[in-house]
Amino acid sequence: MENYRLVPCISAEELEKQVNHLAACINRDYEGKSLVVIGILNGACIFLSDLVRRLSVPVEIDFVRLASYGKGSVTSGEIRITKDVELPVEGRHVLVVEDIVDTGTTLLWFLDYLRRRQPESVRICALVDKSERREVEVPLDYVGIRVDKGFLVGYGLDFAEKHRNLPGIHEVEFLK
Ligand code: IMP
Ligand code: MG
Protein backbone atom coordinates (compact mmCIF):
# COMPACT_ATOMS: atom_id res chain seq x y z
CA MET A 1 0.00 0.00 0.00
CA GLU A 2 1.37 3.36 -0.95
CA ASN A 3 2.04 5.91 1.72
CA TYR A 4 0.26 9.18 1.15
CA ARG A 5 -1.46 12.07 2.83
CA LEU A 6 -4.34 14.26 1.75
CA VAL A 7 -3.87 17.98 1.32
CA PRO A 8 -7.07 20.10 1.33
CA CYS A 9 -7.54 21.68 -2.09
CA ILE A 10 -11.13 22.83 -2.71
CA SER A 11 -13.46 23.29 0.25
CA ALA A 12 -17.05 22.09 0.41
CA GLU A 13 -18.16 25.75 0.45
CA GLU A 14 -16.23 26.52 -2.74
CA LEU A 15 -17.67 23.40 -4.40
CA GLU A 16 -21.17 24.51 -3.47
CA LYS A 17 -20.53 27.91 -5.04
CA GLN A 18 -19.29 26.31 -8.25
CA VAL A 19 -22.21 23.89 -8.43
CA ASN A 20 -24.67 26.77 -7.92
CA HIS A 21 -22.99 28.68 -10.72
CA LEU A 22 -23.01 25.71 -13.10
CA ALA A 23 -26.68 25.05 -12.37
CA ALA A 24 -27.55 28.70 -13.05
CA CYS A 25 -25.78 28.52 -16.44
CA ILE A 26 -27.54 25.26 -17.33
CA ASN A 27 -30.96 26.63 -16.28
CA ARG A 28 -30.38 29.69 -18.45
CA ASP A 29 -29.17 27.72 -21.49
CA TYR A 30 -31.95 25.13 -21.42
CA GLU A 31 -34.86 27.39 -20.54
CA GLY A 32 -38.05 26.02 -22.11
CA LYS A 33 -36.40 22.66 -22.86
CA SER A 34 -36.10 19.39 -20.98
CA LEU A 35 -32.93 17.46 -20.34
CA VAL A 36 -31.67 13.92 -20.05
CA VAL A 37 -28.81 14.06 -17.54
CA ILE A 38 -26.38 11.15 -17.77
CA GLY A 39 -23.86 10.70 -14.97
CA ILE A 40 -20.70 8.68 -15.45
CA LEU A 41 -20.36 6.27 -12.53
CA ASN A 42 -19.00 6.11 -9.95
CA GLY A 43 -17.20 9.42 -9.74
CA ALA A 44 -20.01 11.74 -10.85
CA CYS A 45 -22.59 10.48 -8.35
CA ILE A 46 -22.14 13.16 -5.69
CA PHE A 47 -21.63 16.04 -8.10
CA LEU A 48 -24.68 14.99 -10.13
CA SER A 49 -26.85 14.69 -7.01
CA ASP A 50 -26.01 18.24 -5.95
CA LEU A 51 -26.27 19.65 -9.47
CA VAL A 52 -29.68 18.24 -10.42
CA ARG A 53 -31.24 19.51 -7.19
CA ARG A 54 -30.43 23.03 -8.37
CA LEU A 55 -31.88 22.59 -11.85
CA SER A 56 -35.24 24.16 -12.55
CA VAL A 57 -35.66 22.71 -16.06
CA PRO A 58 -37.40 19.31 -16.25
CA VAL A 59 -34.79 16.52 -16.05
CA GLU A 60 -34.63 12.77 -16.40
CA ILE A 61 -31.60 11.11 -14.82
CA ASP A 62 -29.65 8.08 -15.94
CA PHE A 63 -26.16 6.68 -15.40
CA VAL A 64 -23.56 4.88 -17.43
CA ARG A 65 -20.60 2.95 -16.15
CA LEU A 66 -17.48 2.61 -18.25
CA ALA A 67 -14.47 0.41 -17.69
CA SER A 68 -11.15 0.98 -19.27
CA TYR A 69 -8.83 -1.89 -20.06
CA GLY A 70 -5.33 -1.87 -18.72
CA LYS A 71 -4.02 -0.96 -15.33
CA GLY A 72 -1.97 2.02 -14.20
CA SER A 73 -3.06 5.57 -13.64
CA VAL A 74 -3.68 6.63 -17.23
CA THR A 75 -6.85 5.56 -19.05
CA SER A 76 -6.11 3.21 -21.94
CA GLY A 77 -7.86 3.77 -25.23
CA GLU A 78 -9.94 0.61 -24.93
CA ILE A 79 -13.20 1.25 -23.15
CA ARG A 80 -16.27 -0.90 -22.61
CA ILE A 81 -19.64 -0.33 -21.02
CA THR A 82 -20.48 -2.21 -17.84
CA LYS A 83 -23.79 -0.39 -17.23
CA ASP A 84 -25.49 1.12 -20.24
CA VAL A 85 -27.73 4.15 -20.58
CA GLU A 86 -31.33 2.95 -20.30
CA LEU A 87 -33.35 6.07 -21.09
CA PRO A 88 -34.06 6.75 -24.77
CA VAL A 89 -31.94 9.67 -25.93
CA GLU A 90 -32.92 9.96 -29.59
CA GLY A 91 -34.11 13.48 -30.28
CA ARG A 92 -33.40 14.58 -26.69
CA HIS A 93 -31.11 17.20 -25.23
CA VAL A 94 -28.47 15.29 -23.29
CA LEU A 95 -26.14 16.61 -20.60
CA VAL A 96 -23.26 14.29 -19.68
CA VAL A 97 -21.97 14.79 -16.15
CA GLU A 98 -18.40 13.71 -15.43
CA ASP A 99 -16.28 14.08 -12.30
CA ILE A 100 -12.88 14.84 -13.81
CA VAL A 101 -11.48 14.98 -17.33
CA ASP A 102 -7.85 13.94 -17.51
CA THR A 103 -6.56 12.59 -20.85
CA GLY A 104 -10.08 13.00 -22.26
CA THR A 105 -10.10 9.47 -23.69
CA THR A 106 -13.06 8.20 -21.66
CA LEU A 107 -15.32 11.11 -22.47
CA LEU A 108 -14.46 11.24 -26.16
CA TRP A 109 -15.24 7.56 -26.49
CA PHE A 110 -18.57 7.97 -24.70
CA LEU A 111 -19.55 11.02 -26.77
CA ASP A 112 -19.02 9.03 -29.94
CA TYR A 113 -21.07 6.15 -28.52
CA LEU A 114 -23.89 8.48 -27.49
CA ARG A 115 -24.04 10.35 -30.79
CA ARG A 116 -24.80 7.10 -32.58
CA ARG A 117 -28.14 7.15 -30.73
CA GLN A 118 -28.95 10.47 -32.38
CA PRO A 119 -29.69 12.85 -29.53
CA GLU A 120 -30.88 16.35 -30.50
CA SER A 121 -27.85 17.80 -28.69
CA VAL A 122 -25.08 16.70 -26.32
CA ARG A 123 -23.22 18.90 -23.87
CA ILE A 124 -20.72 18.04 -21.18
CA CYS A 125 -20.58 19.27 -17.62
CA ALA A 126 -17.35 18.37 -15.80
CA LEU A 127 -16.64 19.19 -12.20
CA VAL A 128 -12.87 19.29 -12.75
CA ASP A 129 -10.93 19.96 -15.94
CA LYS A 130 -7.38 18.69 -15.38
CA SER A 131 -5.42 19.89 -18.37
CA GLU A 132 -1.81 18.70 -18.14
CA ARG A 133 -2.28 15.18 -19.50
CA ARG A 134 -5.00 15.95 -22.09
CA GLU A 135 -4.44 13.79 -25.16
CA VAL A 136 -7.62 14.30 -27.13
CA GLU A 137 -9.70 17.41 -27.52
CA VAL A 138 -13.10 17.21 -25.85
CA PRO A 139 -15.55 20.09 -25.87
CA LEU A 140 -16.28 20.86 -22.22
CA ASP A 141 -19.37 23.08 -22.10
CA TYR A 142 -19.60 23.58 -18.34
CA VAL A 143 -16.56 23.33 -16.06
CA GLY A 144 -16.55 23.81 -12.29
CA ILE A 145 -12.85 23.87 -11.49
CA ARG A 146 -9.73 24.02 -13.64
CA VAL A 147 -6.45 22.50 -12.45
CA ASP A 148 -3.21 21.70 -14.27
CA LYS A 149 -2.21 18.51 -12.54
CA GLY A 150 -2.28 16.50 -9.34
CA PHE A 151 -4.31 13.52 -8.21
CA LEU A 152 -7.54 14.64 -6.55
CA VAL A 153 -9.94 12.82 -4.23
CA GLY A 154 -13.19 13.62 -2.47
CA TYR A 155 -16.66 14.76 -3.57
CA GLY A 156 -17.00 11.56 -5.62
CA LEU A 157 -13.38 11.30 -6.76
CA ASP A 158 -11.49 8.27 -5.53
CA PHE A 159 -8.06 6.85 -5.05
CA ALA A 160 -8.44 3.05 -5.36
CA GLU A 161 -12.16 3.48 -4.48
CA LYS A 162 -11.39 5.39 -1.30
CA HIS A 163 -12.20 8.95 -0.16
CA ARG A 164 -15.21 9.49 -2.44
CA ASN A 165 -17.21 10.53 0.62
CA LEU A 166 -15.06 13.51 1.62
CA PRO A 167 -17.15 16.71 1.37
CA GLY A 168 -14.25 18.74 -0.07
CA ILE A 169 -11.59 17.93 -2.66
CA HIS A 170 -8.08 17.01 -1.53
CA GLU A 171 -4.85 16.42 -3.38
CA VAL A 172 -3.06 13.13 -2.80
CA GLU A 173 0.52 13.76 -1.78
CA PHE A 174 2.63 10.63 -2.15
CA LEU A 175 5.25 10.20 0.57
CA LYS A 176 8.52 8.39 0.16
P1 IMP B 1 -9.50 10.21 -18.83
O1 IMP B 1 -10.09 9.25 -19.80
O2 IMP B 1 -8.01 10.11 -18.78
O3 IMP B 1 -9.96 11.62 -19.04
O4 IMP B 1 -9.91 9.69 -17.41
C1 IMP B 1 -10.92 10.22 -16.70
C2 IMP B 1 -11.20 9.32 -15.51
O5 IMP B 1 -10.00 8.98 -14.79
C3 IMP B 1 -12.07 10.08 -14.54
O6 IMP B 1 -13.43 9.87 -14.80
C4 IMP B 1 -11.63 9.50 -13.22
O7 IMP B 1 -12.37 8.32 -12.95
C5 IMP B 1 -10.19 9.13 -13.41
N1 IMP B 1 -9.30 10.21 -12.90
C6 IMP B 1 -8.46 10.99 -13.62
N2 IMP B 1 -7.81 11.87 -12.83
C7 IMP B 1 -8.25 11.64 -11.58
C8 IMP B 1 -7.96 12.25 -10.30
O8 IMP B 1 -7.18 13.20 -10.15
N3 IMP B 1 -8.63 11.73 -9.23
C9 IMP B 1 -9.53 10.71 -9.34
N4 IMP B 1 -9.83 10.12 -10.50
C10 IMP B 1 -9.19 10.58 -11.62
MG1 MG C 1 -14.86 8.75 -13.60
mmCIF file of C-alpha atoms and ligand atoms in Angstrom:
data_model
loop_
_atom_site.group_PDB
_atom_site.id
_atom_site.type_symbol
_atom_site.label_atom_id
_atom_site.label_comp_id
_atom_site.label_asym_id
_atom_site.label_seq_id
_atom_site.Cartn_x
_atom_site.Cartn_y
_atom_site.Cartn_z
ATOM 1 C CA MET A 1 0.000 0.000 0.000
ATOM 2 C CA GLU A 2 1.368 3.362 -0.949
ATOM 3 C CA ASN A 3 2.042 5.914 1.724
ATOM 4 C CA TYR A 4 0.265 9.184 1.147
ATOM 5 C CA ARG A 5 -1.458 12.071 2.827
ATOM 6 C CA LEU A 6 -4.344 14.256 1.750
ATOM 7 C CA VAL A 7 -3.866 17.980 1.316
ATOM 8 C CA PRO A 8 -7.068 20.096 1.327
ATOM 9 C CA CYS A 9 -7.535 21.678 -2.086
ATOM 10 C CA ILE A 10 -11.132 22.831 -2.707
ATOM 11 C CA SER A 11 -13.463 23.294 0.247
ATOM 12 C CA ALA A 12 -17.055 22.092 0.410
ATOM 13 C CA GLU A 13 -18.162 25.751 0.452
ATOM 14 C CA GLU A 14 -16.234 26.517 -2.738
ATOM 15 C CA LEU A 15 -17.668 23.405 -4.402
ATOM 16 C CA GLU A 16 -21.167 24.507 -3.471
ATOM 17 C CA LYS A 17 -20.531 27.914 -5.035
ATOM 18 C CA GLN A 18 -19.292 26.307 -8.246
ATOM 19 C CA VAL A 19 -22.215 23.892 -8.428
ATOM 20 C CA ASN A 20 -24.665 26.767 -7.923
ATOM 21 C CA HIS A 21 -22.986 28.682 -10.716
ATOM 22 C CA LEU A 22 -23.011 25.710 -13.103
ATOM 23 C CA ALA A 23 -26.681 25.046 -12.370
ATOM 24 C CA ALA A 24 -27.550 28.702 -13.051
ATOM 25 C CA CYS A 25 -25.785 28.518 -16.442
ATOM 26 C CA ILE A 26 -27.542 25.262 -17.335
ATOM 27 C CA ASN A 27 -30.955 26.625 -16.278
ATOM 28 C CA ARG A 28 -30.377 29.692 -18.448
ATOM 29 C CA ASP A 29 -29.169 27.725 -21.489
ATOM 30 C CA TYR A 30 -31.945 25.130 -21.416
ATOM 31 C CA GLU A 31 -34.859 27.392 -20.541
ATOM 32 C CA GLY A 32 -38.049 26.023 -22.106
ATOM 33 C CA LYS A 33 -36.399 22.660 -22.857
ATOM 34 C CA SER A 34 -36.104 19.391 -20.985
ATOM 35 C CA LEU A 35 -32.934 17.455 -20.343
ATOM 36 C CA VAL A 36 -31.672 13.924 -20.050
ATOM 37 C CA VAL A 37 -28.814 14.062 -17.543
ATOM 38 C CA ILE A 38 -26.377 11.151 -17.771
ATOM 39 C CA GLY A 39 -23.862 10.697 -14.973
ATOM 40 C CA ILE A 40 -20.697 8.676 -15.454
ATOM 41 C CA LEU A 41 -20.361 6.271 -12.534
ATOM 42 C CA ASN A 42 -19.002 6.113 -9.949
ATOM 43 C CA GLY A 43 -17.196 9.417 -9.740
ATOM 44 C CA ALA A 44 -20.005 11.739 -10.851
ATOM 45 C CA CYS A 45 -22.595 10.477 -8.350
ATOM 46 C CA ILE A 46 -22.144 13.162 -5.689
ATOM 47 C CA PHE A 47 -21.629 16.044 -8.103
ATOM 48 C CA LEU A 48 -24.680 14.992 -10.127
ATOM 49 C CA SER A 49 -26.846 14.691 -7.011
ATOM 50 C CA ASP A 50 -26.007 18.237 -5.954
ATOM 51 C CA LEU A 51 -26.270 19.648 -9.469
ATOM 52 C CA VAL A 52 -29.683 18.244 -10.416
ATOM 53 C CA ARG A 53 -31.240 19.513 -7.186
ATOM 54 C CA ARG A 54 -30.433 23.027 -8.369
ATOM 55 C CA LEU A 55 -31.883 22.588 -11.853
ATOM 56 C CA SER A 56 -35.237 24.164 -12.548
ATOM 57 C CA VAL A 57 -35.656 22.712 -16.060
ATOM 58 C CA PRO A 58 -37.398 19.314 -16.252
ATOM 59 C CA VAL A 59 -34.790 16.523 -16.051
ATOM 60 C CA GLU A 60 -34.628 12.774 -16.397
ATOM 61 C CA ILE A 61 -31.604 11.107 -14.824
ATOM 62 C CA ASP A 62 -29.647 8.082 -15.940
ATOM 63 C CA PHE A 63 -26.164 6.677 -15.402
ATOM 64 C CA VAL A 64 -23.555 4.876 -17.430
ATOM 65 C CA ARG A 65 -20.598 2.947 -16.145
ATOM 66 C CA LEU A 66 -17.484 2.610 -18.247
ATOM 67 C CA ALA A 67 -14.474 0.408 -17.689
ATOM 68 C CA SER A 68 -11.146 0.979 -19.274
ATOM 69 C CA TYR A 69 -8.835 -1.893 -20.064
ATOM 70 C CA GLY A 70 -5.332 -1.872 -18.722
ATOM 71 C CA LYS A 71 -4.022 -0.955 -15.329
ATOM 72 C CA GLY A 72 -1.972 2.020 -14.204
ATOM 73 C CA SER A 73 -3.064 5.572 -13.637
ATOM 74 C CA VAL A 74 -3.684 6.634 -17.229
ATOM 75 C CA THR A 75 -6.846 5.555 -19.051
ATOM 76 C CA SER A 76 -6.112 3.206 -21.941
ATOM 77 C CA GLY A 77 -7.864 3.772 -25.232
ATOM 78 C CA GLU A 78 -9.941 0.614 -24.934
ATOM 79 C CA ILE A 79 -13.196 1.246 -23.154
ATOM 80 C CA ARG A 80 -16.268 -0.897 -22.610
ATOM 81 C CA ILE A 81 -19.642 -0.330 -21.025
ATOM 82 C CA THR A 82 -20.484 -2.215 -17.842
ATOM 83 C CA LYS A 83 -23.793 -0.385 -17.227
ATOM 84 C CA ASP A 84 -25.488 1.116 -20.245
ATOM 85 C CA VAL A 85 -27.735 4.153 -20.577
ATOM 86 C CA GLU A 86 -31.335 2.953 -20.299
ATOM 87 C CA LEU A 87 -33.352 6.071 -21.090
ATOM 88 C CA PRO A 88 -34.061 6.747 -24.765
ATOM 89 C CA VAL A 89 -31.943 9.671 -25.929
ATOM 90 C CA GLU A 90 -32.921 9.957 -29.590
ATOM 91 C CA GLY A 91 -34.108 13.484 -30.285
ATOM 92 C CA ARG A 92 -33.399 14.583 -26.689
ATOM 93 C CA HIS A 93 -31.106 17.203 -25.228
ATOM 94 C CA VAL A 94 -28.466 15.289 -23.287
ATOM 95 C CA LEU A 95 -26.139 16.611 -20.600
ATOM 96 C CA VAL A 96 -23.262 14.290 -19.684
ATOM 97 C CA VAL A 97 -21.969 14.791 -16.148
ATOM 98 C CA GLU A 98 -18.395 13.712 -15.428
ATOM 99 C CA ASP A 99 -16.277 14.082 -12.298
ATOM 100 C CA ILE A 100 -12.882 14.843 -13.809
ATOM 101 C CA VAL A 101 -11.480 14.977 -17.329
ATOM 102 C CA ASP A 102 -7.848 13.940 -17.511
ATOM 103 C CA THR A 103 -6.558 12.593 -20.851
ATOM 104 C CA GLY A 104 -10.080 13.004 -22.264
ATOM 105 C CA THR A 105 -10.103 9.474 -23.693
ATOM 106 C CA THR A 106 -13.062 8.200 -21.664
ATOM 107 C CA LEU A 107 -15.321 11.109 -22.469
ATOM 108 C CA LEU A 108 -14.465 11.245 -26.162
ATOM 109 C CA TRP A 109 -15.244 7.558 -26.492
ATOM 110 C CA PHE A 110 -18.566 7.971 -24.700
ATOM 111 C CA LEU A 111 -19.554 11.021 -26.773
ATOM 112 C CA ASP A 112 -19.016 9.034 -29.935
ATOM 113 C CA TYR A 113 -21.074 6.147 -28.516
ATOM 114 C CA LEU A 114 -23.887 8.485 -27.487
ATOM 115 C CA ARG A 115 -24.042 10.345 -30.788
ATOM 116 C CA ARG A 116 -24.803 7.097 -32.583
ATOM 117 C CA ARG A 117 -28.138 7.150 -30.733
ATOM 118 C CA GLN A 118 -28.946 10.468 -32.379
ATOM 119 C CA PRO A 119 -29.691 12.849 -29.531
ATOM 120 C CA GLU A 120 -30.876 16.348 -30.502
ATOM 121 C CA SER A 121 -27.848 17.802 -28.686
ATOM 122 C CA VAL A 122 -25.080 16.697 -26.322
ATOM 123 C CA ARG A 123 -23.220 18.898 -23.870
ATOM 124 C CA ILE A 124 -20.716 18.044 -21.183
ATOM 125 C CA CYS A 125 -20.583 19.266 -17.621
ATOM 126 C CA ALA A 126 -17.351 18.373 -15.799
ATOM 127 C CA LEU A 127 -16.640 19.192 -12.200
ATOM 128 C CA VAL A 128 -12.865 19.288 -12.748
ATOM 129 C CA ASP A 129 -10.931 19.964 -15.942
ATOM 130 C CA LYS A 130 -7.379 18.689 -15.384
ATOM 131 C CA SER A 131 -5.417 19.888 -18.369
ATOM 132 C CA GLU A 132 -1.814 18.704 -18.141
ATOM 133 C CA ARG A 133 -2.283 15.177 -19.498
ATOM 134 C CA ARG A 134 -5.000 15.947 -22.093
ATOM 135 C CA GLU A 135 -4.444 13.785 -25.165
ATOM 136 C CA VAL A 136 -7.622 14.302 -27.128
ATOM 137 C CA GLU A 137 -9.700 17.405 -27.520
ATOM 138 C CA VAL A 138 -13.104 17.211 -25.845
ATOM 139 C CA PRO A 139 -15.553 20.086 -25.871
ATOM 140 C CA LEU A 140 -16.284 20.864 -22.217
ATOM 141 C CA ASP A 141 -19.373 23.076 -22.105
ATOM 142 C CA TYR A 142 -19.601 23.576 -18.338
ATOM 143 C CA VAL A 143 -16.563 23.330 -16.058
ATOM 144 C CA GLY A 144 -16.554 23.814 -12.295
ATOM 145 C CA ILE A 145 -12.846 23.871 -11.494
ATOM 146 C CA ARG A 146 -9.735 24.024 -13.640
ATOM 147 C CA VAL A 147 -6.450 22.505 -12.452
ATOM 148 C CA ASP A 148 -3.214 21.701 -14.271
ATOM 149 C CA LYS A 149 -2.206 18.513 -12.543
ATOM 150 C CA GLY A 150 -2.278 16.500 -9.343
ATOM 151 C CA PHE A 151 -4.315 13.518 -8.213
ATOM 152 C CA LEU A 152 -7.537 14.640 -6.547
ATOM 153 C CA VAL A 153 -9.935 12.819 -4.231
ATOM 154 C CA GLY A 154 -13.186 13.615 -2.467
ATOM 155 C CA TYR A 155 -16.658 14.760 -3.574
ATOM 156 C CA GLY A 156 -16.995 11.564 -5.616
ATOM 157 C CA LEU A 157 -13.380 11.302 -6.764
ATOM 158 C CA ASP A 158 -11.486 8.272 -5.530
ATOM 159 C CA PHE A 159 -8.058 6.851 -5.051
ATOM 160 C CA ALA A 160 -8.436 3.054 -5.356
ATOM 161 C CA GLU A 161 -12.160 3.480 -4.478
ATOM 162 C CA LYS A 162 -11.387 5.394 -1.297
ATOM 163 C CA HIS A 163 -12.199 8.949 -0.159
ATOM 164 C CA ARG A 164 -15.211 9.488 -2.440
ATOM 165 C CA ASN A 165 -17.212 10.526 0.616
ATOM 166 C CA LEU A 166 -15.064 13.512 1.619
ATOM 167 C CA PRO A 167 -17.149 16.707 1.365
ATOM 168 C CA GLY A 168 -14.254 18.738 -0.068
ATOM 169 C CA ILE A 169 -11.589 17.928 -2.662
ATOM 170 C CA HIS A 170 -8.078 17.014 -1.526
ATOM 171 C CA GLU A 171 -4.849 16.424 -3.384
ATOM 172 C CA VAL A 172 -3.057 13.129 -2.800
ATOM 173 C CA GLU A 173 0.521 13.759 -1.782
ATOM 174 C CA PHE A 174 2.631 10.632 -2.152
ATOM 175 C CA LEU A 175 5.248 10.202 0.566
ATOM 176 C CA LYS A 176 8.517 8.390 0.158
HETATM 177 P P1 IMP B 1 -9.499 10.205 -18.831
HETATM 178 O O1 IMP B 1 -10.090 9.248 -19.802
HETATM 179 O O2 IMP B 1 -8.009 10.112 -18.784
HETATM 180 O O3 IMP B 1 -9.964 11.620 -19.040
HETATM 181 O O4 IMP B 1 -9.911 9.694 -17.414
HETATM 182 C C1 IMP B 1 -10.917 10.222 -16.699
HETATM 183 C C2 IMP B 1 -11.204 9.319 -15.510
HETATM 184 O O5 IMP B 1 -10.004 8.985 -14.790
HETATM 185 C C3 IMP B 1 -12.071 10.081 -14.535
HETATM 186 O O6 IMP B 1 -13.429 9.871 -14.805
HETATM 187 C C4 IMP B 1 -11.634 9.504 -13.220
HETATM 188 O O7 IMP B 1 -12.373 8.325 -12.949
HETATM 189 C C5 IMP B 1 -10.187 9.130 -13.413
HETATM 190 N N1 IMP B 1 -9.298 10.207 -12.900
HETATM 191 C C6 IMP B 1 -8.461 10.988 -13.620
HETATM 192 N N2 IMP B 1 -7.807 11.870 -12.834
HETATM 193 C C7 IMP B 1 -8.248 11.639 -11.577
HETATM 194 C C8 IMP B 1 -7.964 12.252 -10.302
HETATM 195 O O8 IMP B 1 -7.178 13.202 -10.152
HETATM 196 N N3 IMP B 1 -8.630 11.725 -9.233
HETATM 197 C C9 IMP B 1 -9.529 10.708 -9.336
HETATM 198 N N4 IMP B 1 -9.827 10.124 -10.503
HETATM 199 C C10 IMP B 1 -9.192 10.584 -11.624
HETATM 200 MG MG MG B 2 -14.861 8.750 -13.604
#
